[in-house]
Amino acid sequence: MSLPPLVARGLRKRYGDTHALDGFDLEIESGAVHALLGPNGAGKSTAVNTFATLTRCDEGEVRVAGRDVRKEPAAVRSSVGLVGQHAALDEILFGRENLVMFGRLYGLSKSAASERADELLGTFGLLDAADRKVSTYSGGMRRRLDIAAGLIRRPALLFLDEPTTGLDPRARNEVWQTVRQIVDAGTTVLLTTQYLDEADQLADRITVMDAGRVVAEGSPQQLKRRLGGDRVLVTAPAHADLDRLAAALGGTADAELRQVTVEAGQDGGAAALTAVVRALDAAGLEVDDILLRRPTLDEVFLHLTARDAAPTGPAPTGPAPTGPAPTGPAPTDTASTEGALR
Amino acid sequence: MNAVAATLRQSWVITLRDLKHWQREPWTPVFGIAFSVMLVLVFGYLLGGAIALPGGGDYLAYLMPGIFALSMMFGIEATMSAIANDSKKGVTDRFRSLPISGAAVPLGRAGADLVNSAAELAVLMVGGLLIGWSASGSVAATVLGVVLLLWLRFAMLVLGVFLGLTFRGEGGVTAVQVLVWPLGFLSNVLVAPESMPGWLAVLAQWNPISATAAACRELFGNPTGITGGVLADHALLLAALWPAVLTLVFLPLTARAYRRLSR
Ligand SMILES: Nc1ncnc2c1ncn2[C@@H]1O[C@H](COP(=O)(O)OP(=O)(O)OP(=O)(O)O)[C@@H](O)[C@H]1O
Ligand SMILES: [Mg+2]
């Protein structure tokens, strides 16, 4: 089957005056992790719930493996798994009982359901806690059980809505491991997140969304490349002559931050850093701090989703950020990141 | 597997889950029963001596079927808060994302609540027998009385699921917990409507719970306290019809509320 696991076109959903989805498009490739990245209220959960048939859109079309979520919700439900933003477990039942119950609801026999439950409890390191009430679980354990419940039927497509929000770094790592296992086992994953490092770590492709629309789309590398190459940030002491420093280093000065930014050329960051140090030495200049910066997804994110707040940090070589992010027509999902940013 | 069998199977899984809740946290059903027992004690012994029945008869024998009906009605709180709790915790959303029938979750709940109510009824009846109440009608009539009580409970269940889905906040459950009191008491459950002012008496007679209580009194051979009005001739019919009407009205509304659920 070469049908894409999920295609969404022109989704619109209003809640009163809020446009939760405002002309949203998405296409997911099979066997990959696709991250939907956006700030609070961007419409991530609304999008995912629409894909999983929980929410009905006002306009637009969603096809999961070729099936329309509106016309064939039952067929869609049997091929996807949803792990919602908030843990959806029975707190009074034991961990194992939760999995067995969901397994039986999926149509497994009693013995098949408990076999599958044991298998998943093993995979997710929950065997020790299997016979305890879920209300006694830690946040990380709950999240893992929640994800396990979404995997009972080995769905072709799994939605994970903010799987690591509220987890400590260790638990987050565990969930990341879990997601990698899931993909290795052949499931396509659509995950939403507000964390850039999470998208960077896990995703093959990232769709940045804000205010119900796609703001940019591409691989993590493509998105980072948007901000140009490495650069060296030199912080000057309080009374130093910033312009002299900038001239000596061949960089641009930022009076407010008392910083000079030197763009690295083709030779990369290390060469630029060495050149900066040599130039400082030759000119006999003193500085407070020298930093080699690689562009992070955070910067991409801030630029793309900047609304009224002016983006911080030195301007990259790329096009300057354009005031309120999505002013023009919504970019299509096939547009390159360059095109998508406008 | 055909659709009906699949739905029943899924409902059964939900019923077992709901029953397990009570097994793990028995205080909810135990408190429900204790509450009815308390009503019997308060009205049967504390206030009963001051209550005279129109047409005569033993007040305790009159009271017991009323308490049975009242406890069926008060069951609405348990149903509603269980449903509201599920949808608040997100479990309902997971159920809705599964490839199962939309009727399975409410039906499963119905199964569990009916089991609970049947148990509660059994405890109350045995307790009643111990303090001197008795059902002197035929076995068939007694069974019919019990069926009518559970039929009322079923209608309250449907209503409870609907309310639980529609008013999910804490406020919704609390409002119902307060409202059941005047609605439950504005009936023939505790005192005969004949002793009430005219317009109240009319309302009390037409209260669905009055029909069930009056029908049970007839079927169990207990004093009815009725000297006239609709319930004098049509108690049985109304006890069968009222829950049917409530169910017919609220079942489609419940199905709609379930489909429309989205957070
Ligand atoms: N049931 C609802 N009723 C009213 N408004 C809603 C509802 N659900 C979502 N919204 C609004 O739609 C917008 C998008 O919400 P959504 O939950 O999809 O955002 P999100 O990207 O998932 O945010 P978060 O990161 O906080 O989970 C928000 O402004 C939200 O307030
Ligand atoms: Mg969300």
mmCIF file of C-alpha atoms and ligand atoms in Angstrom, chain A residues 40-41 43-46 85-86 161-162 192 194, ligand 2:
data_model
loop_
_atom_site.group_PDB
_atom_site.id
_atom_site.type_symbol
_atom_site.label_atom_id
_atom_site.label_comp_id
_atom_site.label_asym_id
_atom_site.label_seq_id
_atom_site.Cartn_x
_atom_site.Cartn_y
_atom_site.Cartn_z
ATOM 1 C CA ASN A 40 0.413 26.642 23.734
ATOM 2 C CA GLY A 41 -2.851 27.103 21.922
ATOM 3 C CA GLY A 43 -3.996 23.967 17.716
ATOM 4 C CA LYS A 44 -1.897 20.819 18.067
ATOM 5 C CA SER A 45 -4.386 18.882 20.170
ATOM 6 C CA THR A 46 -7.278 20.028 18.043
ATOM 7 C CA GLN A 85 -2.390 15.011 26.047
ATOM 8 C CA HIS A 86 -3.821 14.007 29.401
ATOM 9 C CA ASP A 161 -0.009 14.380 22.026
ATOM 10 C CA GLU A 162 2.741 16.022 24.069
ATOM 11 C CA THR A 192 3.099 16.979 19.098
ATOM 12 C CA GLN A 194 6.363 22.321 22.531
HETATM 13 MG MG MG C 2 -2.580 20.343 23.396
#
